[in-house]
XYZ file of C-alpha atoms in Angstrom:
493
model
C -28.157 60.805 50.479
C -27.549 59.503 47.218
C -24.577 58.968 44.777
C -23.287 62.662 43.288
C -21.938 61.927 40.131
C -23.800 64.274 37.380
C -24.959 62.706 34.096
C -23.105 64.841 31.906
C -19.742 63.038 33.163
C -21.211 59.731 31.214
C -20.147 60.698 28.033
C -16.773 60.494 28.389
C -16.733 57.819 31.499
C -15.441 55.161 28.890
C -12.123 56.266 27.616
C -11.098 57.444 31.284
C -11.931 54.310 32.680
C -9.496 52.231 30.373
C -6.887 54.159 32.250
C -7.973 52.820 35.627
C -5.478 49.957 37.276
C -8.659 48.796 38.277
C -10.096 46.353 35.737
C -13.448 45.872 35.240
C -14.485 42.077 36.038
C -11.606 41.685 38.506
C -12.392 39.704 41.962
C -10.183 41.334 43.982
C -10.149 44.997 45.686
C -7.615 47.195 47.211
C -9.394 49.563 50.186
C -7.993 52.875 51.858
C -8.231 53.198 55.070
C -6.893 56.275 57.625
C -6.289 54.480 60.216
C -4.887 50.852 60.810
C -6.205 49.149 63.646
C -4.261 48.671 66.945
C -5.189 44.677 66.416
C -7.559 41.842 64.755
C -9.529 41.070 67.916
C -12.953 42.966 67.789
C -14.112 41.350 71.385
C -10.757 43.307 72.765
C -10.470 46.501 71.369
C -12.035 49.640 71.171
C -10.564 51.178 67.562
C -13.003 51.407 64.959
C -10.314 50.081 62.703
C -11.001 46.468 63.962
C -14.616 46.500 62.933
C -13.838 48.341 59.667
C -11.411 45.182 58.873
C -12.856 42.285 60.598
C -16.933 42.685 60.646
C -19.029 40.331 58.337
C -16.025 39.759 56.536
C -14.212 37.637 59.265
C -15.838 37.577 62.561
C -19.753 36.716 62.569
C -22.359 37.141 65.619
C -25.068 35.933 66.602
C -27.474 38.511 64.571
C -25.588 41.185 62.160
C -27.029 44.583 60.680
C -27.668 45.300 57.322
C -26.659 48.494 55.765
C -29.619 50.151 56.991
C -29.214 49.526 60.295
C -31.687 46.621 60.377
C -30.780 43.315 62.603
C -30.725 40.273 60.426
C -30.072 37.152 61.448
C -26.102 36.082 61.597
C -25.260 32.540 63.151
C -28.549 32.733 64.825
C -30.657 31.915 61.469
C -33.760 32.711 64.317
C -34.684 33.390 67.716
C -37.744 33.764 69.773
C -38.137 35.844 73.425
C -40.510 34.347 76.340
C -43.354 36.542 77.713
C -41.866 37.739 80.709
C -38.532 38.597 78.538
C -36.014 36.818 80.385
C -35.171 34.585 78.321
C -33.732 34.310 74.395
C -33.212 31.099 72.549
C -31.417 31.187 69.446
C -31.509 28.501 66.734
C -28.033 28.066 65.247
C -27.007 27.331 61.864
C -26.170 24.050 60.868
C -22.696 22.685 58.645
C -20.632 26.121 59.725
C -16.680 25.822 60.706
C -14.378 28.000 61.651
C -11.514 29.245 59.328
C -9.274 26.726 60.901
C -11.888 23.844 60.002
C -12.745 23.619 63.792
C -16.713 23.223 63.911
C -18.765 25.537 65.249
C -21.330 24.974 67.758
C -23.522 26.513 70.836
C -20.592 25.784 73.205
C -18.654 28.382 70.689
C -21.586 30.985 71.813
C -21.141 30.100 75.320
C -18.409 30.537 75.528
C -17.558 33.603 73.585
C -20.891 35.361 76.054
C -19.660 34.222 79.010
C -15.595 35.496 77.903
C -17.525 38.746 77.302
C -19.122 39.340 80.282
C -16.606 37.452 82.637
C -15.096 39.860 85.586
C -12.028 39.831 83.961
C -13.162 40.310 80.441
C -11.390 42.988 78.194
C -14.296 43.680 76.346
C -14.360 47.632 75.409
C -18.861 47.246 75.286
C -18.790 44.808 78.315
C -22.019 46.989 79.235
C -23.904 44.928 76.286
C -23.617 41.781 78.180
C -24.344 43.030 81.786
C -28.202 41.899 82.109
C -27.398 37.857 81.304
C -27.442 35.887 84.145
C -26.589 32.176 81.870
C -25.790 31.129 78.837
C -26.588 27.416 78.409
C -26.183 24.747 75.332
C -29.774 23.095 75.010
C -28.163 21.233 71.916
C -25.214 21.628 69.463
C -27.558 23.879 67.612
C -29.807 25.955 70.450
C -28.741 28.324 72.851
C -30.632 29.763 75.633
C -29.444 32.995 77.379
C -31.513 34.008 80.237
C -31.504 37.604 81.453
C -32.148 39.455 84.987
C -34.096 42.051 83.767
C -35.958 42.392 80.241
C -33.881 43.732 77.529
C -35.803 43.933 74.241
C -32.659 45.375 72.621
C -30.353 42.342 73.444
C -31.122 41.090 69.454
C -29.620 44.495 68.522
C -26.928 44.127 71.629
C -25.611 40.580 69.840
C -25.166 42.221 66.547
C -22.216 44.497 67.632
C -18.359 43.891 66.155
C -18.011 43.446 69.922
C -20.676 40.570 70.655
C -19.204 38.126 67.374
C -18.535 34.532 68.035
C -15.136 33.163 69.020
C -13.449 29.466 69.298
C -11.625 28.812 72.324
C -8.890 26.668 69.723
C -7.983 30.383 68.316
C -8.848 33.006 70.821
C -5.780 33.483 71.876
C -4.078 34.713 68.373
C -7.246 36.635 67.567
C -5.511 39.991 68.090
C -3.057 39.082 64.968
C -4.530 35.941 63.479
C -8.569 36.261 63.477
C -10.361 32.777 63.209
C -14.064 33.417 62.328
C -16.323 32.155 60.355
C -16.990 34.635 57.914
C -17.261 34.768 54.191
C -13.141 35.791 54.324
C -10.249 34.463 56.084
C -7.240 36.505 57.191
C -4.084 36.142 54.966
C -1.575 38.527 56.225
C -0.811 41.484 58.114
C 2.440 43.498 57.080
C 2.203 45.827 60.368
C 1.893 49.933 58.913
C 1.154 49.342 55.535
C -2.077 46.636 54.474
C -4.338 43.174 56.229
C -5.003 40.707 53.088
C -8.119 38.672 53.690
C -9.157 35.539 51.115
C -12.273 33.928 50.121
C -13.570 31.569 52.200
C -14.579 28.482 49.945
C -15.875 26.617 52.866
C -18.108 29.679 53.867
C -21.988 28.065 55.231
C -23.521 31.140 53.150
C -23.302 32.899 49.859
C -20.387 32.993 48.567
C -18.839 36.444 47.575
C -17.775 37.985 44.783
C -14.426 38.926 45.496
C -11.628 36.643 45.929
C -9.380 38.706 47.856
C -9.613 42.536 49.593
C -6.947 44.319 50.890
C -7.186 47.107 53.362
C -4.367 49.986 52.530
C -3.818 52.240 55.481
C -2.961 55.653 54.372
C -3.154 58.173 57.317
C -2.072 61.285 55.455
C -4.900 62.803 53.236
C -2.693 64.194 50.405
C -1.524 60.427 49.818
C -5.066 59.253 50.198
C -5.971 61.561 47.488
C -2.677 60.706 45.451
C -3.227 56.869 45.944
C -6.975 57.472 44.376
C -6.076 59.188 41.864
C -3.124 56.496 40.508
C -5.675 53.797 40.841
C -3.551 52.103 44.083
C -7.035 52.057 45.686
C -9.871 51.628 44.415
C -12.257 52.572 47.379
C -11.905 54.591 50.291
C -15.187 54.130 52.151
C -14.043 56.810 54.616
C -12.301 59.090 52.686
C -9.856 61.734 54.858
C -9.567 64.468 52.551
C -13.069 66.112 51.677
C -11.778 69.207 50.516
C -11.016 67.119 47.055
C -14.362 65.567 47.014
C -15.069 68.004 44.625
C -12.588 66.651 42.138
C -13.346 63.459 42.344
C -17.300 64.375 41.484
C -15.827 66.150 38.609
C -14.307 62.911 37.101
C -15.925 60.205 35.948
C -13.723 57.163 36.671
C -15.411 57.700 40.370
C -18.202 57.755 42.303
C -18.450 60.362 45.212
C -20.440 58.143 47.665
C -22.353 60.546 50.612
C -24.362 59.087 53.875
C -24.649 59.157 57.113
C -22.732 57.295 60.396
C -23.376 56.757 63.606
C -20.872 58.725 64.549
C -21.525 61.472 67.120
C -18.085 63.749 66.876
C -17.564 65.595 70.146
C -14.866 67.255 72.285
C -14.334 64.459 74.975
C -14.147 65.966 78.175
C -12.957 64.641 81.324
C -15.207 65.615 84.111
C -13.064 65.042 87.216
C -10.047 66.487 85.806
C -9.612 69.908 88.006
C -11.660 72.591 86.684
C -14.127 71.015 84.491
C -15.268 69.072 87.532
C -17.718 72.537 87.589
C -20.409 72.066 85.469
C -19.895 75.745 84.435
C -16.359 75.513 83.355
C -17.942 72.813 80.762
C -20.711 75.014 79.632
C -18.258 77.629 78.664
C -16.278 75.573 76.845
C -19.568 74.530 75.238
C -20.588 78.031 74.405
C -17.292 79.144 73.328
C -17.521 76.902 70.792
C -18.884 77.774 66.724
C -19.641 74.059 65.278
C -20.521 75.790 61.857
C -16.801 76.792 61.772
C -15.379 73.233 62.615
C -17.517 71.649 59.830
C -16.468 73.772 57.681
C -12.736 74.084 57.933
C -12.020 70.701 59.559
C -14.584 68.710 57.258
C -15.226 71.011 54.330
C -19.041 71.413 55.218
C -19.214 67.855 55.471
C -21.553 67.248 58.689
C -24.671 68.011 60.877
C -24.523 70.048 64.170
C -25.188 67.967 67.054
C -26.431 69.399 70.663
C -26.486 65.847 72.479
C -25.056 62.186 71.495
C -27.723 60.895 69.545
C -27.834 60.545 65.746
C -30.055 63.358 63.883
C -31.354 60.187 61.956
C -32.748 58.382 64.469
C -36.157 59.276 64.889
C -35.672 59.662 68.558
C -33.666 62.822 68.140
C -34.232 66.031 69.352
C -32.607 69.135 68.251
C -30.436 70.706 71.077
C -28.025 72.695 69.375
C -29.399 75.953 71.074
C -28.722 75.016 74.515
C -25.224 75.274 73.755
C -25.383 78.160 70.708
C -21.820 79.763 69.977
C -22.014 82.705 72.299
C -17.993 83.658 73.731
C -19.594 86.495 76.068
C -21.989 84.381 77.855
C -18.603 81.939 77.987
C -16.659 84.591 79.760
C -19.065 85.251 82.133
C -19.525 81.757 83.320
C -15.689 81.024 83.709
C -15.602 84.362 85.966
C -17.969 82.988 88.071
C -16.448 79.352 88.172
C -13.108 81.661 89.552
C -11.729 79.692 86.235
C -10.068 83.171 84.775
C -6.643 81.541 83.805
C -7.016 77.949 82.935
C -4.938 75.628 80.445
C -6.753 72.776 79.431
C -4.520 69.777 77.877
C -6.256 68.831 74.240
C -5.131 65.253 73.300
C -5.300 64.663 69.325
C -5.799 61.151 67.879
C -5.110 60.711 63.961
C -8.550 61.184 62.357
C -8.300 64.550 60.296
C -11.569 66.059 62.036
C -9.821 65.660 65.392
C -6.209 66.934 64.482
C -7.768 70.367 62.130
C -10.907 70.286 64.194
C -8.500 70.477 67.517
C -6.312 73.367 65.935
C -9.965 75.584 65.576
C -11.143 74.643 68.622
C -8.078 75.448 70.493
C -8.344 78.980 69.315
C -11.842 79.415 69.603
C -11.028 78.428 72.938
C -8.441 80.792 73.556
C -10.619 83.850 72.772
C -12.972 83.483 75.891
C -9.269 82.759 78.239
C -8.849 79.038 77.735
C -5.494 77.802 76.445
C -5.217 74.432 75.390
C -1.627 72.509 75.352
C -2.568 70.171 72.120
C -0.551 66.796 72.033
C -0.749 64.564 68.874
C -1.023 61.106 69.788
C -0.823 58.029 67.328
C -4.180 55.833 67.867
C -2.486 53.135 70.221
C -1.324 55.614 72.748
C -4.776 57.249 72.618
C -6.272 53.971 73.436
C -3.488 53.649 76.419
C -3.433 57.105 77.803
C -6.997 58.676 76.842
C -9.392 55.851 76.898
C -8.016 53.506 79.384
C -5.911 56.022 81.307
C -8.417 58.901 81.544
C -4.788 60.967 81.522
C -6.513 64.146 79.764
C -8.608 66.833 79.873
C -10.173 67.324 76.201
C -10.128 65.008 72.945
C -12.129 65.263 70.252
C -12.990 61.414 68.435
C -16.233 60.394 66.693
C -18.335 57.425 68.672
C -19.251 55.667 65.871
C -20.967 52.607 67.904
C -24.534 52.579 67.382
C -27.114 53.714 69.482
C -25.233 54.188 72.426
C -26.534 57.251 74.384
C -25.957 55.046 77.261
C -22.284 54.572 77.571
C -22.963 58.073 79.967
C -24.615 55.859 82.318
C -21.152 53.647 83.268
C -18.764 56.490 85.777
C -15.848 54.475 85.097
C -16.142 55.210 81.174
C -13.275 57.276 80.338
C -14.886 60.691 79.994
C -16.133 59.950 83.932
C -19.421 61.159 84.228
C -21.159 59.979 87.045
C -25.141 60.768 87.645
C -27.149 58.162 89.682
C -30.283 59.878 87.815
C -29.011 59.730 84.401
C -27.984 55.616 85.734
C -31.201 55.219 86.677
C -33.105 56.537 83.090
C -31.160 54.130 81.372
C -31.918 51.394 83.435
C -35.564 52.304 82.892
C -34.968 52.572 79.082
C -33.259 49.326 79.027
C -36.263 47.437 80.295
C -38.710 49.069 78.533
C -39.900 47.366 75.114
C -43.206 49.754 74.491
C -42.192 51.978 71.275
C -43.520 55.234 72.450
C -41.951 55.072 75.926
C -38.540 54.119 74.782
C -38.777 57.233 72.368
C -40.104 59.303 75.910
C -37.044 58.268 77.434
C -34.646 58.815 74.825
C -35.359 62.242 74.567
C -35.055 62.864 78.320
C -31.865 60.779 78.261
C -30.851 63.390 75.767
C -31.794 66.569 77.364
C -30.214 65.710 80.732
C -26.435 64.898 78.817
C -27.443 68.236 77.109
C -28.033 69.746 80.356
C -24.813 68.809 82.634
C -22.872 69.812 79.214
C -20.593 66.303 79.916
C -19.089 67.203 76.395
C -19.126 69.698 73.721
C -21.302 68.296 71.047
C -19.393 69.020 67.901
C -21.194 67.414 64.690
C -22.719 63.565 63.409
C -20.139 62.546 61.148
C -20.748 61.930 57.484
C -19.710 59.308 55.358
C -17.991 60.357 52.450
C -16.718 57.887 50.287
C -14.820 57.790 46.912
C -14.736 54.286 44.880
C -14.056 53.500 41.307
C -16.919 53.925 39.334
C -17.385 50.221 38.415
C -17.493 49.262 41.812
C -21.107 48.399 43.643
C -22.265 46.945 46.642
C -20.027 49.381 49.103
C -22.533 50.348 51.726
C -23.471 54.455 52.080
C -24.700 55.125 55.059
C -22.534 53.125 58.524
C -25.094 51.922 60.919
C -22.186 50.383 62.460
C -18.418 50.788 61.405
C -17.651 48.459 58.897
C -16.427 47.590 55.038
C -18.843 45.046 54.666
C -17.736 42.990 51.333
C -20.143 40.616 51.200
C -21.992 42.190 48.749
C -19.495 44.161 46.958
C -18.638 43.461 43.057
C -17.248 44.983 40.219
C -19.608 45.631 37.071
C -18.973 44.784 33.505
C-alpha cells in the first residue's frame, strides 16, 4: 500500500512543520512503541518487542531480510549449498568486532548455532535449528553447517531475530546489555519508560544516518496519540490507536504510513484444555465468531480476514474464510452435540489494543451462542510466563508476527498444543522439499488441514499502520519480520 497523505495538504506543510520539535537535518530519532520488551536478548525471548528494538540495529545474523521480505546477505557476505543439500558453507565477513571490541569470527557462529539448538537451549524458534547435525570452523572466516535432511529454507531460517550471532564474552548480559555487531550499540535502558542505542563508529558496513534512536514505550493509545501530536515522537511504526489515523492524514506535519505484516492475529486456543479438546467445541467458537466486526471496532477497519495462518500476501495463500463463516446457529448446534451447553472459557488478554478491544467483542459474540468467557488482563511478561510457557489458559488472542511459520502447528509441545502426526508429517515433507511448485502444493494442504481441525479461530493479518513526521524517510512499510530497522532511516532537508 502506499503513503496516504493527499497533495492538497502540501500547501501549507511548511509553516506547520516549523512547529514540529522535530528538526529537519537532525541525526537523532525518538520512536513509539506499545509495548516494551520483557528483555534485550532476541536468542531468549519470544516478545516481538526484542526484535522491534534489537534487529539490524544491534544484533546481526548470518543472512538478514530486507524490507520486502527478501534474504540478503548479513555476516555471511555469501554462501553456497552442495548437491545433495546437506551441507551450507558460509563465507564470513572480514575486519567486524563486536560492540565491546571483541572480534568476531566463525567460532562466534558456532557457537551461537550450537547455543541455539543445544538440549537445554532457551531459544523461543529452537525448531529453526532442529535439522543441523554440526557446525564446524573451516577457518576464522568459513563456516560449514551440515544438515540431516535437506532444508532449502535454512538461508531464510538464519535470517530470523532468533538465529543472530552472539559472543560467548557477552552472552550472559545480553538480556539487559546486548553486544552485537550492528550498525548501533546499546546505551541505556531506564526499565518502563525508553532503550537509547548509539552509532556504532566502528560498524564493518555503511554507516547510518542517525546518531542516536530512542525507543519510547507508550502502551496507552490516547498518550500515543498525545505524544505524536506534541512532537515527543516522531515515529510510531506500529501505531496503537487507528481510530485517529484519520487525523493524522488530515495534517501535514505527518505521514500516515499503511502495509502489511506477517502477522496472522488469531484467538489462541488451547486444545487440551477440557472442552475444546473436541474438535467441535472449537468449530463453534470458530463460527460464532464475525471477523468483519473485530476489524472494525478493535482496529478501525484496519485488516484482512484470515481463515488459516498464512499471510494473504504470500502467494501460497488460499482463501479459507468460508470454512469458518460467522454463522451463531450452526454454533449452537455443534456445542449441543459436543454436550458443551454451559461452558466458561477463561480469555487471557495481553497489552496489544487488538487483543484487549478485540477480546471484549469476542467475548460477547461468544456469549450469544452460550459461551462465557472470564477475561483476565495480563501485562506482556506474565503472558509470556503463564500463556506461552505455562499453557495455563484456554483462549488468547496475539498476532504471530514471525514469518512464514505455518509450521510452528507441527511442534505438540507449542503452547496452543496441537498435536497431529499427519499435519507433523506434511511439514516434514515441506521442509525437504526445494521444487517451487511442490512447496506451494504443500502449503496449501498444510493450510486446509489447520483450517480443518479449527486449532484456532482465525481472526485477521495484521496491518501496519504507521504515523512518522513528515520529514522522516527510510522507515520500512510493510514488516516481513518485526523490526524498526534504522539503517536506512534519515531525515530530509
Amino acid at each position: 500500500m502506499t503513503n496516504l497523505k493527499p497533495t492538497a495538504k502540501r500547501a501549507i506543510a511548511a509553516w506547520l512543520l516549523m512547529g514540529s520539535t522535530a528538526l529537519a537535518g537532525t541525526d537523532a530519532i525518538t520512536l513509539g512503541m506499545a509495548l516494551e520488551p520483557p528483555n534485550l536478548d532476541p536468542t531468549g525471548g519470544a516478545a516481538a518487542a526484542i526484535d522491534e528494538v534489537v534487529y539490524a540495529n544491534i544484533y546481526e545474523g548470518l543472512t538478514r531480510f530486507g524490507p520486502d521480505g527478501a534474504v540478503l546477505p548479513g555476516l555471511a557476505s555469501a554462501w553456497t549449498v552442495s548437491d545433495d543439500g546437506l551441507t551450507y558453507t558460509f563465507t564470513l565477513r572480514e575486519g567486524v568486532t563486536f560492540h565491546d571490541g571483541s572480534s568476531f569470527d566463525a567460532d562466534d557462529v558456532v557457537f551461537s548455532l550450537d547455543r541455539a539448538r543445544a538440549e537445554d537451549s532457551t531459544n523461543a524458534q529452537k525448531a529453526l535449528f532442529k535439522d543441523i547435525a554440526s557446525v564446524a570452523a573451516t577457518s576464522p572466516t568459513e563456516v560449514t553447517v551440515t544438515l540431516t535432511t535437506p532444508n532449502g529454507n535454512f538461508p531464510f531460517n538464519m535470517a530470523w531475530g532468533d538465529a543472530v550471532i552472539v559472543a560467548p564474552e557477552s552472552v550472559d548480559t545480553a538480556a539487559t546489555h546486548p553486544v552485537g555487531t550492528g550498525p548501533f550499540t546499546f546505551e541505556n535502558w531506564a526499565k518502563g519508560d525508553h532503550v537509547t542505542i548509539t552509532r556504532n563508529d566502528n560498524y564493518w558496513g555503511d554507516a547510518p544516518a542517525l546518531s542516536k534512536a530512542t525507543f519510547k514505550f507508550i502502551s496507552d493509545p490516547n498518550a500515543a496519540f498525545a505524544a505524536m501530536m506534541a512532537g515527543d515522537v516522531d515515529a510510531f511504526p506500529n501505531f496503537p490507536a487507528p481510530e485517529t489515523l484519520a487525523q493524522f492524514d488530515a495534517d501535514p506535519r505527518f505521514n500516515v504510513i499503511v502495509g502489511s505484516t506477517e502477522g496472522e492475529t488469531i484467538l489462541s486456543t488451547n486444545n487440551k484444555s477440557g472442552a475444546l479438546a473436541d474438535v467441535r467445541v472449537r468449530k463453534a467458537i470458530a463460527h460464532a465468531i464475525n471477523r468483519q466486526d473485530i476489524i472494525d471496532g478493535a482496529m478501525n477497519g484496519y485488516g484482512t480476514p484470515i481463515g488459516t495462518h498464512f499471510a494473504p500476501h504470500n502467494p501460497d495463500y488460499v482463501d479459507l474464510t468460508a470454512n469458518s463463516a460467522f454463522d451463531p446457529e450452526l454454533s449452537k448446534t455443534l456445542l449441543a452435540e459436543a454436550g458443551a451447553t454451559d461452558l466458561t472459557l477463561r480469555l487471557m488478554l495481553p497489552p496489544p489494543a487488538y487483543a484487549r478491544r478485540g477480546g471484549e467483542i469476542i467475548a460477547a459474540q461468544l456469549r450469544e451462542v452460550g459461551i462465557n468467557t472470564e477475561i483476565s488482563n495480563l501485562e506482556w511478561a506474565q503472558w509470556i510466563e503463564q500463556v506461552f510457557k505455562g499453557k495455563d489458559f484456554d483462549l488468547t488472542i496475539v498476532s504471530h508476527t514471525e514469518p512464514a511459520d505455518i509450521n510452528i502447528y507441527a511442534r505438540p509441545e507449542y503452547y496452543f498444543q496441537y498435536d497431529n502426526a499427519d499435519f507433523q508429517a506434511l511439514i516434514e515433507k515441506l521442509s525437504v522439499t526445494s521444487d517451487p511448485a511442490m512447496r506451494a502444493e504443500l502449503n496449501k494442504e498444510a493450510q486446509q488441514v489447520i483450517a480443518d481441525d479449527y486449532v484456532n479461530g482465525y481472526l485477521f493479518q495484521l496491518a501496519k499502520t504507521g504515523v512518522a513526521n513528515a520529514k522522516i524517510t527510510g522507515l520500512w512499510e510493510n514488516a516481513p519480520t518485526q523490526a524498526n530497522d534504522l539503517t536506512g532511516v534519515s531525515w530530509s532537508d
